[in-house]
Amino acid sequence: MAGGLSADEEHALQLAGAQAIAYRRSVPDRPVTPRIGLDEAVARFRTPLDEDGIPAEQVINTLARNADDGLNQMSGPNFYGYVLGASHPVGVAADMLVSAWGQNAGSAYETPAITGMERAVCDWVINLLGLPDDSGAGIVTGATAANMAGIMVARNALLAAQGWDVEARGLFGAPEIPVLVGDAAHSAPIAGLRYAGLGAERLVRVPVNAEGQILPDTFLDALNTCERPPLVVLQAGQINSGAFDPFAEIIPAVHEKGGWVHVDGAFGLWLAAVPELADRLRGVALADSWAVDLHKWLNAPFDAGMVICRDRAPLVRSMSARGAYLPDLTAHWEPADSTPELSRRARGVPSYAILRHLGRKGVRELVARHCRLAARVATALGAVPGVTILNTVHCNQVAITFGQGAVGDRQTDAVLRIIQQRGKVYPTHGAWRGRHIIRVSIIGYATMDSHIDRLIDEITLAWQQVQGSER
C-alpha cells in the first residue's frame, strides 16, 4: 500500500510485538546466560546477503529464532552484572512507539511532542535528584557520554573564565587546566577527559580510603598545589563499593579556587531521590555538573542517560552544532544544543513513560528496595565461613571474595565460573583492594527477596563445591 503498510509489513510488526511479549514472559524461567558462544552466533548471522529480499514475516521469525539462545537475560530479576538496568516493560512499550514514530529528535521545531516529553524528563529527574531547578540538561546515550559532555562543559567554562574561547581557538596555546580525580575513579570520566583533549595521564590521582572515597585532607593538599582553577571529578557510587566522595567537604574548597566540580553519578546519584538515603550524598548539589544514567536505576531501555549542568550557557556553547557562539536561549530548548548529536532517536520517551508509571513513590521504592536487598546479601554471605565482604554496603553494590590471597583469588574465579555456568543467577567479576571479586549489582526493577534467596543459595553452593573439589 503506497504510503502505508503492506500486509507483509503489518504482519511483521504484529509478529515482532508478539515475539517481544513471549520473550519477556519467559525471561524469569530461562537460564540467565546465553546457551551458545560467539562463534556459533556469528556463524548464524554472518551469511552472504541474498540477491533478492525475503518476506518481512520470515525476517522477523528467523531473527527471533536465531537470537533466542544467544541472549543474556539482562531484563530478568536474576541478572546482577555490570550495574545494568532491566528495561522496564512500560519503557519497552514506549520504545516500540519511538521506533514506529521514526522521529529524529534533534529538532524541537520538527518534533515538538518529543521535545515536550524530554523536557519533562529533564525537569523531573533534576527535581528528584535535588539538583538546582534551573539547571540545563541533555539526554544522551548513557553516563559515558554524559561524563564526556560534562567534562567538555567544564573545560569550556574554566577556559572562558581565563579569557580563552576554546570553541573558537581550540586547545593549542590554551591555559593549563589542572585535573584532580580520586584514585578509584571509574573509567568513564577518564575516557571523557581523553575525549575532551585533557589527557588521561596528566591528571592528578588523589588517594582514597578502603571504600574508594577521596580522603579530604589529602585532597586539600593536592588542591593547594593547583596554580590555576582546577577541574575536579568526584563520584556518587564507586563501581565496586558503591561509596560516595565527601562532597560537602570538597566542593566548597574547589569553588574557592575558582574550580569546577563534575560528579560521575551514573547510578549512585539516584539515592538523592530517597529521603532516608539522601544524606549519603550530602553536598552533591553544590557541584557544577553531573552525569547520570537513565538505563540503570530508572530501568529505561538502552540507551539513555543525562548530562546536567548548573549553568546552561556553557553546556550550549560546548554542545551546539550551530557554531562556537551562544545561540539565543528561550524557554524552549533545542535538543541539539544540549547534546553532541544532531540526529538521534527519541530516547527520552521511554523514561517519560516509566516516570509517569512509577511516580515519585515508585522511584523511591525501587532505589530503597535494592539498597535493602544489597545489605541483606552482604549480611547473609558475610556469615558464611571463608567468605569476605570487602565493602560497606553504601547502596546496591556488594564486593565478595573467597579464601585468602592468591589461592583465594583462584577460588573466587572458580566460584564465579560455576555460578555463571549453572545460569540461575548472573553476577560478574571485578578487582578490588588487591583481590579478585564477585561483584553483585542489584538494580533490576523486578528483583525481589525471593530472587535474593536464590542468589545467596547459588553463591553458597558454588563456594561449597569449590571447597569440596580441593579436599
Tab-separated table of C-alpha atoms in Angstrom:
chain	number	residue	atom	x	y	z
A	1	MET	CA	0.000	0.000	0.000
A	2	ALA	CA	1.613	3.253	-1.163
A	3	GLY	CA	2.434	5.491	1.772
A	4	GLY	CA	1.192	2.995	4.338
A	5	LEU	CA	1.824	-0.616	5.313
A	6	SER	CA	1.702	-3.670	3.120
A	7	ALA	CA	0.067	-6.743	4.573
A	8	ASP	CA	3.507	-8.329	4.965
A	9	GLU	CA	4.874	-5.278	6.793
A	10	GLU	CA	1.871	-5.054	9.089
A	11	HIS	CA	2.165	-8.727	9.919
A	12	ALA	CA	5.869	-8.252	10.677
A	13	LEU	CA	5.038	-5.529	13.197
A	14	GLN	CA	2.403	-7.691	14.855
A	15	LEU	CA	4.745	-10.648	14.896
A	16	ALA	CA	7.566	-8.614	16.459
A	17	GLY	CA	5.205	-7.441	19.202
A	18	ALA	CA	4.076	-10.992	19.889
A	19	GLN	CA	7.673	-12.242	19.923
A	20	ALA	CA	8.651	-9.473	22.342
A	21	ILE	CA	5.826	-10.345	24.731
A	22	ALA	CA	6.596	-14.069	24.553
A	23	TYR	CA	10.267	-13.418	25.278
A	24	ARG	CA	9.636	-11.193	28.272
A	25	ARG	CA	7.143	-13.687	29.718
A	26	SER	CA	9.770	-16.409	29.516
A	27	VAL	CA	12.741	-14.497	30.926
A	28	PRO	CA	12.311	-15.417	34.638
A	29	ASP	CA	12.282	-19.146	33.766
A	30	ARG	CA	15.228	-19.116	31.361
A	31	PRO	CA	18.879	-19.779	32.212
A	32	VAL	CA	20.334	-16.299	32.600
A	33	THR	CA	23.387	-16.969	30.451
A	34	PRO	CA	23.391	-17.476	26.662
A	35	ARG	CA	23.392	-21.130	25.629
A	36	ILE	CA	25.623	-20.600	22.576
A	37	GLY	CA	29.015	-18.971	22.162
A	38	LEU	CA	30.159	-16.135	19.958
A	39	ASP	CA	31.476	-18.302	17.126
A	40	GLU	CA	28.152	-20.059	16.671
A	41	ALA	CA	26.210	-16.795	16.924
A	42	VAL	CA	28.386	-15.133	14.291
A	43	ALA	CA	28.052	-18.153	12.003
A	44	ARG	CA	24.254	-17.948	12.214
A	45	PHE	CA	24.026	-14.318	11.233
A	46	ARG	CA	27.128	-13.647	9.149
A	47	THR	CA	25.886	-15.213	5.969
A	48	PRO	CA	26.052	-13.914	2.395
A	49	LEU	CA	23.394	-11.329	1.664
A	50	ASP	CA	20.778	-12.723	-0.726
A	51	GLU	CA	20.365	-11.100	-4.094
A	52	ASP	CA	16.606	-10.987	-3.589
A	53	GLY	CA	14.987	-9.954	-0.333
A	54	ILE	CA	12.828	-12.249	1.756
A	55	PRO	CA	9.361	-11.593	3.196
A	56	ALA	CA	9.242	-9.420	6.299
A	57	GLU	CA	7.461	-12.113	8.318
A	58	GLN	CA	10.269	-14.562	7.537
A	59	VAL	CA	12.879	-11.982	8.526
A	60	ILE	CA	11.328	-11.446	11.957
A	61	ASN	CA	10.759	-15.140	12.606
A	62	THR	CA	14.300	-16.071	11.585
A	63	LEU	CA	15.816	-13.222	13.574
A	64	ALA	CA	13.949	-14.155	16.754
A	65	ARG	CA	14.656	-17.865	16.384
A	66	ASN	CA	18.379	-17.447	15.714
A	67	ALA	CA	18.861	-14.908	18.513
A	68	ASP	CA	16.870	-16.743	21.162
A	69	ASP	CA	19.594	-18.876	22.771
A	70	GLY	CA	22.274	-16.234	22.258
A	71	LEU	CA	20.700	-13.681	24.608
A	72	ASN	CA	21.703	-12.959	28.187
A	73	GLN	CA	18.580	-12.387	30.234
A	74	MET	CA	19.625	-8.896	31.345
A	75	SER	CA	15.990	-7.875	31.678
A	76	GLY	CA	15.322	-10.610	34.227
A	77	PRO	CA	15.332	-10.478	38.043
A	78	ASN	CA	18.386	-12.751	38.399
A	79	PHE	CA	20.887	-10.635	36.470
A	80	TYR	CA	23.362	-8.845	38.781
A	81	GLY	CA	26.146	-7.803	36.414
A	82	TYR	CA	27.731	-4.515	35.427
A	83	VAL	CA	25.113	-2.241	37.086
A	84	LEU	CA	22.661	-2.684	34.214
A	85	GLY	CA	19.014	-1.783	34.458
A	86	ALA	CA	16.467	-4.314	33.233
A	87	SER	CA	14.428	-2.394	30.618
A	88	HIS	CA	11.132	-1.825	32.401
A	89	PRO	CA	8.178	-3.150	30.347
A	90	VAL	CA	6.427	0.227	30.314
A	91	GLY	CA	9.582	1.770	28.887
A	92	VAL	CA	9.843	-1.032	26.342
A	93	ALA	CA	6.260	-0.388	25.250
A	94	ALA	CA	7.035	3.311	24.823
A	95	ASP	CA	10.217	2.393	22.950
A	96	MET	CA	8.126	0.487	20.436
A	97	LEU	CA	6.224	3.690	19.762
A	98	VAL	CA	9.521	5.568	19.417
A	99	SER	CA	10.636	3.231	16.641
A	100	ALA	CA	7.212	3.332	14.980
A	101	TRP	CA	7.059	7.109	15.076
A	102	GLY	CA	10.507	7.330	13.460
A	103	GLN	CA	11.236	10.810	14.771
A	104	ASN	CA	14.663	12.427	14.570
A	105	ALA	CA	14.639	14.041	17.996
A	106	GLY	CA	17.358	16.599	17.289
A	107	SER	CA	14.988	19.455	16.458
A	108	ALA	CA	12.208	20.850	18.618
A	109	TYR	CA	10.616	22.549	15.607
A	110	GLU	CA	10.107	19.277	13.723
A	111	THR	CA	9.368	17.108	16.775
A	112	PRO	CA	7.594	19.263	19.379
A	113	ALA	CA	5.907	16.311	21.093
A	114	ILE	CA	9.241	14.551	21.633
A	115	THR	CA	10.899	17.698	22.929
A	116	GLY	CA	7.978	18.239	25.295
A	117	MET	CA	8.386	14.776	26.788
A	118	GLU	CA	12.154	15.051	27.035
A	119	ARG	CA	11.919	18.449	28.690
A	120	ALA	CA	9.599	16.889	31.257
A	121	VAL	CA	12.076	14.051	31.872
A	122	CYS	CA	14.854	16.569	32.454
A	123	ASP	CA	12.695	18.586	34.859
A	124	TRP	CA	11.542	15.521	36.779
A	125	VAL	CA	14.977	13.930	37.121
A	126	ILE	CA	16.632	17.183	38.184
A	127	ASN	CA	13.944	17.669	40.814
A	128	LEU	CA	14.020	14.044	42.008
A	129	LEU	CA	17.784	14.259	42.484
A	130	GLY	CA	17.568	17.504	44.431
A	131	LEU	CA	19.631	19.494	41.921
A	132	PRO	CA	19.072	23.171	41.054
A	133	ASP	CA	15.741	23.519	39.257
A	134	ASP	CA	17.109	25.871	36.604
A	135	SER	CA	19.957	23.560	35.584
A	136	GLY	CA	20.491	22.803	31.901
A	137	ALA	CA	20.333	19.191	30.767
A	138	GLY	CA	20.655	16.960	27.735
A	139	ILE	CA	19.557	13.372	27.158
A	140	VAL	CA	22.463	11.310	25.836
A	141	THR	CA	23.273	7.624	25.361
A	142	GLY	CA	24.407	6.991	28.934
A	143	ALA	CA	26.812	8.015	31.657
A	144	THR	CA	29.896	7.651	29.447
A	145	ALA	CA	28.564	10.274	27.035
A	146	ALA	CA	27.203	12.339	29.948
A	147	ASN	CA	30.605	12.372	31.621
A	148	MET	CA	32.241	13.354	28.350
A	149	ALA	CA	29.769	16.193	27.853
A	150	GLY	CA	30.061	17.422	31.447
A	151	ILE	CA	33.853	17.467	31.221
A	152	MET	CA	33.732	19.347	27.923
A	153	VAL	CA	31.430	21.918	29.523
A	154	ALA	CA	33.846	22.272	32.445
A	155	ARG	CA	36.739	22.748	30.036
A	156	ASN	CA	34.772	25.432	28.189
A	157	ALA	CA	33.815	27.321	31.355
A	158	LEU	CA	37.232	27.147	33.025
A	159	LEU	CA	38.997	28.419	29.919
A	160	ALA	CA	36.374	31.109	29.239
A	161	ALA	CA	36.949	32.433	32.763
A	162	GLN	CA	40.592	32.908	31.774
A	163	GLY	CA	39.719	34.705	28.544
A	164	TRP	CA	40.197	31.728	26.229
A	165	ASP	CA	37.426	30.686	23.807
A	166	VAL	CA	38.187	27.003	23.333
A	167	GLU	CA	35.286	26.535	20.912
A	168	ALA	CA	36.894	29.037	18.524
A	169	ARG	CA	40.602	28.631	19.262
A	170	GLY	CA	40.921	25.025	20.323
A	171	LEU	CA	43.363	23.797	22.960
A	172	PHE	CA	46.616	24.753	21.245
A	173	GLY	CA	48.139	27.504	23.378
A	174	ALA	CA	45.291	27.400	25.898
A	175	PRO	CA	45.976	27.847	29.611
A	176	GLU	CA	46.596	24.647	31.550
A	177	ILE	CA	43.678	23.079	33.419
A	178	PRO	CA	44.719	21.055	36.466
A	179	VAL	CA	42.587	17.898	36.756
A	180	LEU	CA	42.072	16.053	40.054
A	181	VAL	CA	40.311	12.689	40.351
A	182	GLY	CA	40.101	10.018	43.005
A	183	ASP	CA	42.412	7.049	42.575
A	184	ALA	CA	39.379	4.732	42.385
A	185	ALA	CA	37.540	6.693	39.671
A	186	HIS	CA	35.565	4.799	37.045
A	187	SER	CA	36.956	4.544	33.523
A	188	ALA	CA	34.065	6.583	32.044
A	189	PRO	CA	35.150	10.045	33.247
A	190	ILE	CA	38.769	9.143	32.476
A	191	ALA	CA	37.640	8.450	28.915
A	192	GLY	CA	35.776	11.766	28.992
A	193	LEU	CA	38.998	13.564	29.870
A	194	ARG	CA	40.657	11.929	26.880
A	195	TYR	CA	37.816	12.845	24.556
A	196	ALA	CA	37.964	16.444	25.759
A	197	GLY	CA	41.668	16.644	24.944
A	198	LEU	CA	42.715	16.903	28.596
A	199	GLY	CA	44.583	13.600	28.622
A	200	ALA	CA	44.382	10.540	30.836
A	201	GLU	CA	47.949	10.601	32.129
A	202	ARG	CA	48.425	14.227	33.139
A	203	LEU	CA	45.659	14.202	35.737
A	204	VAL	CA	46.396	14.054	39.478
A	205	ARG	CA	45.046	10.907	41.146
A	206	VAL	CA	44.184	11.641	44.763
A	207	PRO	CA	44.489	8.780	47.315
A	208	VAL	CA	41.292	7.142	48.537
A	209	ASN	CA	40.271	5.124	51.581
A	210	ALA	CA	39.335	1.430	51.654
A	211	GLU	CA	35.868	2.235	50.261
A	212	GLY	CA	37.241	4.212	47.315
A	213	GLN	CA	36.302	7.604	48.766
A	214	ILE	CA	38.648	10.550	48.331
A	215	LEU	CA	40.473	11.494	51.532
A	216	PRO	CA	39.564	15.160	52.224
A	217	ASP	CA	42.844	16.200	53.859
A	218	THR	CA	44.932	14.641	51.116
A	219	PHE	CA	42.665	16.182	48.504
A	220	LEU	CA	43.065	19.651	50.025
A	221	ASP	CA	46.845	19.243	49.913
A	222	ALA	CA	46.630	18.407	46.199
A	223	LEU	CA	44.196	21.271	45.595
A	224	ASN	CA	46.581	23.741	47.181
A	225	THR	CA	49.236	22.846	44.609
A	226	CYS	CA	46.999	23.938	41.727
A	227	GLU	CA	48.203	27.167	40.180
A	228	ARG	CA	45.062	27.610	38.104
A	229	PRO	CA	41.381	26.839	38.708
A	230	PRO	CA	41.066	23.035	38.514
A	231	LEU	CA	38.571	20.554	37.148
A	232	VAL	CA	37.699	18.033	39.875
A	233	VAL	CA	35.836	14.787	39.148
A	234	LEU	CA	34.008	13.184	42.090
A	235	GLN	CA	31.952	10.001	42.370
A	236	ALA	CA	28.448	9.237	43.520
A	237	GLY	CA	28.582	5.445	43.624
A	238	GLN	CA	32.001	3.792	43.338
A	239	ILE	CA	31.725	0.853	40.957
A	240	ASN	CA	32.845	-1.808	43.481
A	241	SER	CA	31.830	-0.419	46.854
A	242	GLY	CA	29.009	1.951	45.854
A	243	ALA	CA	30.621	4.620	48.058
A	244	PHE	CA	30.298	8.397	47.731
A	245	ASP	CA	33.010	11.011	47.822
A	246	PRO	CA	32.802	13.619	50.620
A	247	PHE	CA	31.095	16.288	48.530
A	248	ALA	CA	30.342	18.715	51.359
A	249	GLU	CA	33.993	18.842	52.396
A	250	ILE	CA	35.490	19.051	48.921
A	251	ILE	CA	33.238	21.140	46.682
A	252	PRO	CA	33.357	24.454	48.604
A	253	ALA	CA	37.154	24.291	48.661
A	254	VAL	CA	37.268	23.770	44.891
A	255	HIS	CA	34.957	26.729	44.327
A	256	GLU	CA	37.197	28.917	46.473
A	257	LYS	CA	39.903	28.155	43.916
A	258	GLY	CA	37.575	29.102	41.069
A	259	GLY	CA	37.377	25.464	40.003
A	260	TRP	CA	34.650	23.259	38.545
A	261	VAL	CA	33.331	20.061	40.118
A	262	HIS	CA	31.864	17.362	37.915
A	263	VAL	CA	30.146	14.367	39.542
A	264	ASP	CA	30.051	10.942	37.940
A	265	GLY	CA	26.731	9.812	39.402
A	266	ALA	CA	25.809	7.107	36.907
A	267	PHE	CA	23.836	5.066	39.425
A	268	GLY	CA	24.601	6.428	42.896
A	269	LEU	CA	23.061	9.836	42.267
A	270	TRP	CA	19.625	8.186	42.387
A	271	LEU	CA	19.893	7.800	46.171
A	272	ALA	CA	19.191	11.529	46.349
A	273	ALA	CA	15.585	10.701	45.429
A	274	VAL	CA	15.117	8.700	48.655
A	275	PRO	CA	14.837	10.926	51.761
A	276	GLU	CA	16.224	8.310	54.167
A	277	LEU	CA	19.254	7.704	51.906
A	278	ALA	CA	19.905	11.187	50.535
A	279	ASP	CA	22.266	12.189	53.344
A	280	ARG	CA	24.829	9.781	51.910
A	281	LEU	CA	25.265	12.329	49.121
A	282	ARG	CA	25.378	15.373	51.398
A	283	GLY	CA	26.639	18.360	49.426
A	284	VAL	CA	26.395	16.771	45.957
A	285	ALA	CA	24.000	19.504	44.767
A	286	LEU	CA	26.813	22.048	45.242
A	287	ALA	CA	28.644	20.661	42.186
A	288	ASP	CA	28.658	22.296	38.754
A	289	SER	CA	27.758	19.334	36.545
A	290	TRP	CA	26.517	15.782	36.945
A	291	ALA	CA	26.301	12.625	34.835
A	292	VAL	CA	23.528	10.127	35.498
A	293	ASP	CA	22.174	7.060	33.729
A	294	LEU	CA	18.507	6.528	32.975
A	295	HIS	CA	19.046	2.935	31.840
A	296	LYS	CA	20.487	1.976	35.227
A	297	TRP	CA	18.268	2.653	38.251
A	298	LEU	CA	15.337	4.033	36.305
A	299	ASN	CA	15.497	0.833	34.198
A	300	ALA	CA	14.895	2.680	30.930
A	301	PRO	CA	15.617	0.604	27.799
A	302	PHE	CA	19.105	1.091	26.418
A	303	ASP	CA	20.371	3.643	25.729
A	304	ALA	CA	19.621	6.690	27.868
A	305	GLY	CA	21.479	8.998	30.233
A	306	MET	CA	21.611	12.678	31.179
A	307	VAL	CA	24.207	15.376	31.476
A	308	ILE	CA	23.089	18.103	33.885
A	309	CYS	CA	24.806	21.489	34.303
A	310	ARG	CA	24.082	24.149	36.906
A	311	ASP	CA	24.742	26.844	34.263
A	312	ARG	CA	23.146	26.042	30.924
A	313	ALA	CA	25.172	28.595	28.939
A	314	PRO	CA	28.481	26.679	28.786
A	315	LEU	CA	26.532	23.485	28.051
A	316	VAL	CA	25.061	25.118	24.951
A	317	ARG	CA	28.424	26.622	23.957
A	318	SER	CA	30.048	23.200	24.191
A	319	MET	CA	27.352	21.065	22.568
A	320	SER	CA	25.606	23.272	19.992
A	321	ALA	CA	26.342	22.455	16.370
A	322	ARG	CA	25.237	25.936	15.265
A	323	GLY	CA	28.707	27.329	15.777
A	324	ALA	CA	31.030	28.425	18.546
A	325	TYR	CA	28.757	31.182	19.821
A	326	LEU	CA	25.881	31.239	22.259
A	327	PRO	CA	22.541	30.897	20.424
A	328	ASP	CA	19.515	32.786	21.589
A	329	LEU	CA	18.119	30.983	24.608
A	330	THR	CA	14.409	30.652	25.125
A	331	ALA	CA	12.199	28.646	27.423
A	332	HIS	CA	12.038	26.047	24.643
A	333	TRP	CA	15.375	24.332	24.312
A	334	GLU	CA	16.700	22.914	21.095
A	335	PRO	CA	17.691	19.334	21.943
A	336	ALA	CA	20.831	19.528	19.810
A	337	ASP	CA	22.038	22.470	21.895
A	338	SER	CA	22.475	20.215	24.928
A	339	THR	CA	23.862	17.027	23.385
A	340	PRO	CA	26.625	16.110	20.925
A	341	GLU	CA	24.138	14.717	18.377
A	342	LEU	CA	22.136	16.324	15.609
A	343	SER	CA	20.446	13.066	14.610
A	344	ARG	CA	19.180	10.677	17.259
A	345	ARG	CA	16.211	8.565	18.222
A	346	ALA	CA	13.732	9.893	20.786
A	347	ARG	CA	15.490	8.105	23.628
A	348	GLY	CA	13.878	10.200	26.358
A	349	VAL	CA	10.362	8.909	25.634
A	350	PRO	CA	10.710	5.553	27.463
A	351	SER	CA	11.994	7.381	30.546
A	352	TYR	CA	8.982	9.676	30.341
A	353	ALA	CA	6.681	6.645	30.322
A	354	ILE	CA	8.486	4.936	33.207
A	355	LEU	CA	8.462	8.068	35.369
A	356	ARG	CA	4.755	8.616	34.710
A	357	HIS	CA	4.124	4.966	35.571
A	358	LEU	CA	6.223	4.852	38.766
A	359	GLY	CA	5.710	8.366	40.093
A	360	ARG	CA	7.942	9.709	42.830
A	361	LYS	CA	6.858	6.999	45.241
A	362	GLY	CA	7.718	4.235	42.791
A	363	VAL	CA	11.199	5.614	42.118
A	364	ARG	CA	11.871	5.906	45.847
A	365	GLU	CA	10.637	2.355	46.476
A	366	LEU	CA	12.799	0.942	43.677
A	367	VAL	CA	16.031	2.509	44.917
A	368	ALA	CA	15.351	1.815	48.593
A	369	ARG	CA	14.438	-1.822	47.892
A	370	HIS	CA	17.645	-2.505	46.016
A	371	CYS	CA	19.769	-0.921	48.742
A	372	ARG	CA	17.976	-3.042	51.344
A	373	LEU	CA	18.493	-6.195	49.299
A	374	ALA	CA	22.204	-5.455	48.881
A	375	ALA	CA	22.587	-5.150	52.660
A	376	ARG	CA	20.780	-8.462	53.020
A	377	VAL	CA	23.186	-10.194	50.594
A	378	ALA	CA	26.208	-8.844	52.461
A	379	THR	CA	24.868	-9.936	55.851
A	380	ALA	CA	23.953	-13.439	54.710
A	381	LEU	CA	27.119	-14.206	52.764
A	382	GLY	CA	29.365	-12.482	55.287
A	383	ALA	CA	28.257	-15.119	57.797
A	384	VAL	CA	29.456	-17.987	55.557
A	385	PRO	CA	32.917	-19.284	56.608
A	386	GLY	CA	35.598	-18.336	54.098
A	387	VAL	CA	33.515	-15.569	52.505
A	388	THR	CA	34.555	-11.934	52.894
A	389	ILE	CA	32.505	-8.870	52.002
A	390	LEU	CA	35.098	-6.266	51.004
A	391	ASN	CA	32.880	-3.207	51.178
A	392	THR	CA	30.491	-1.431	53.451
A	393	VAL	CA	27.158	-1.531	51.629
A	394	HIS	CA	26.606	2.099	50.688
A	395	CYS	CA	23.879	1.401	48.124
A	396	ASN	CA	23.348	-1.526	45.756
A	397	GLN	CA	26.886	-2.898	45.274
A	398	VAL	CA	28.374	-5.905	47.076
A	399	ALA	CA	32.008	-6.950	46.573
A	400	ILE	CA	32.531	-10.606	47.546
A	401	THR	CA	35.734	-12.631	47.757
A	402	PHE	CA	36.594	-16.125	48.923
A	403	GLY	CA	39.553	-17.621	50.768
A	404	GLN	CA	42.834	-15.782	51.227
A	405	GLY	CA	45.493	-14.311	48.939
A	406	ALA	CA	46.374	-15.766	45.531
A	407	VAL	CA	44.732	-19.083	46.384
A	408	GLY	CA	41.595	-17.209	47.348
A	409	ASP	CA	41.650	-15.323	44.034
A	410	ARG	CA	41.676	-18.618	42.147
A	411	GLN	CA	38.853	-19.856	44.355
A	412	THR	CA	36.853	-16.679	43.721
A	413	ASP	CA	37.273	-17.100	39.968
A	414	ALA	CA	36.207	-20.743	40.250
A	415	VAL	CA	33.100	-19.834	42.250
A	416	LEU	CA	32.079	-17.301	39.605
A	417	ARG	CA	32.611	-19.815	36.781
A	418	ILE	CA	30.350	-22.342	38.498
A	419	ILE	CA	27.637	-19.743	39.157
A	420	GLN	CA	27.635	-18.461	35.591
A	421	GLN	CA	27.739	-21.963	34.097
A	422	ARG	CA	24.726	-23.013	36.176
A	423	GLY	CA	22.941	-19.980	34.770
A	424	LYS	CA	20.391	-19.471	37.538
A	425	VAL	CA	21.868	-16.110	38.588
A	426	TYR	CA	24.460	-13.895	36.935
A	427	PRO	CA	26.874	-11.715	38.934
A	428	THR	CA	30.105	-10.561	37.299
A	429	HIS	CA	33.788	-10.230	38.128
A	430	GLY	CA	35.975	-7.372	39.296
A	431	ALA	CA	39.114	-6.457	41.185
A	432	TRP	CA	39.061	-4.533	44.442
A	433	ARG	CA	41.510	-3.876	47.248
A	434	GLY	CA	44.063	-6.220	45.735
A	435	ARG	CA	41.639	-9.137	45.380
A	436	HIS	CA	39.605	-10.772	42.652
A	437	ILE	CA	35.935	-10.294	43.493
A	438	ILE	CA	32.452	-11.297	42.513
A	439	ARG	CA	30.515	-8.071	42.193
A	440	VAL	CA	26.770	-8.155	42.783
A	441	SER	CA	24.848	-5.154	41.434
A	442	ILE	CA	21.197	-5.169	42.472
A	443	ILE	CA	19.355	-2.837	40.148
A	444	GLY	CA	16.763	-4.740	38.072
A	445	TYR	CA	13.223	-3.439	38.576
A	446	ALA	CA	11.795	-6.956	39.160
A	447	THR	CA	14.387	-8.221	41.666
A	448	MET	CA	12.724	-9.123	44.974
A	449	ASP	CA	13.570	-11.017	48.156
A	450	SER	CA	12.826	-14.389	46.573
A	451	HIS	CA	15.433	-13.730	43.888
A	452	ILE	CA	17.965	-12.724	46.527
A	453	ASP	CA	17.285	-16.033	48.280
A	454	ARG	CA	18.287	-17.806	45.085
A	455	LEU	CA	21.381	-15.624	44.663
A	456	ILE	CA	22.587	-16.362	48.195
A	457	ASP	CA	21.940	-20.085	47.734
A	458	GLU	CA	23.746	-20.220	44.389
A	459	ILE	CA	26.839	-18.413	45.678
A	460	THR	CA	26.963	-20.558	48.831
A	461	LEU	CA	26.522	-23.766	46.841
A	462	ALA	CA	29.274	-22.836	44.383
A	463	TRP	CA	31.656	-21.998	47.264
A	464	GLN	CA	30.950	-25.357	48.881
A	465	GLN	CA	31.608	-27.081	45.556
A	466	VAL	CA	34.973	-25.327	45.150
A	467	GLN	CA	35.994	-26.233	48.687
A	468	GLY	CA	34.900	-29.842	48.167
A	469	SER	CA	36.920	-30.185	44.961
A	470	GLU	CA	40.096	-29.102	46.786
A	471	ARG	CA	39.876	-31.642	49.604
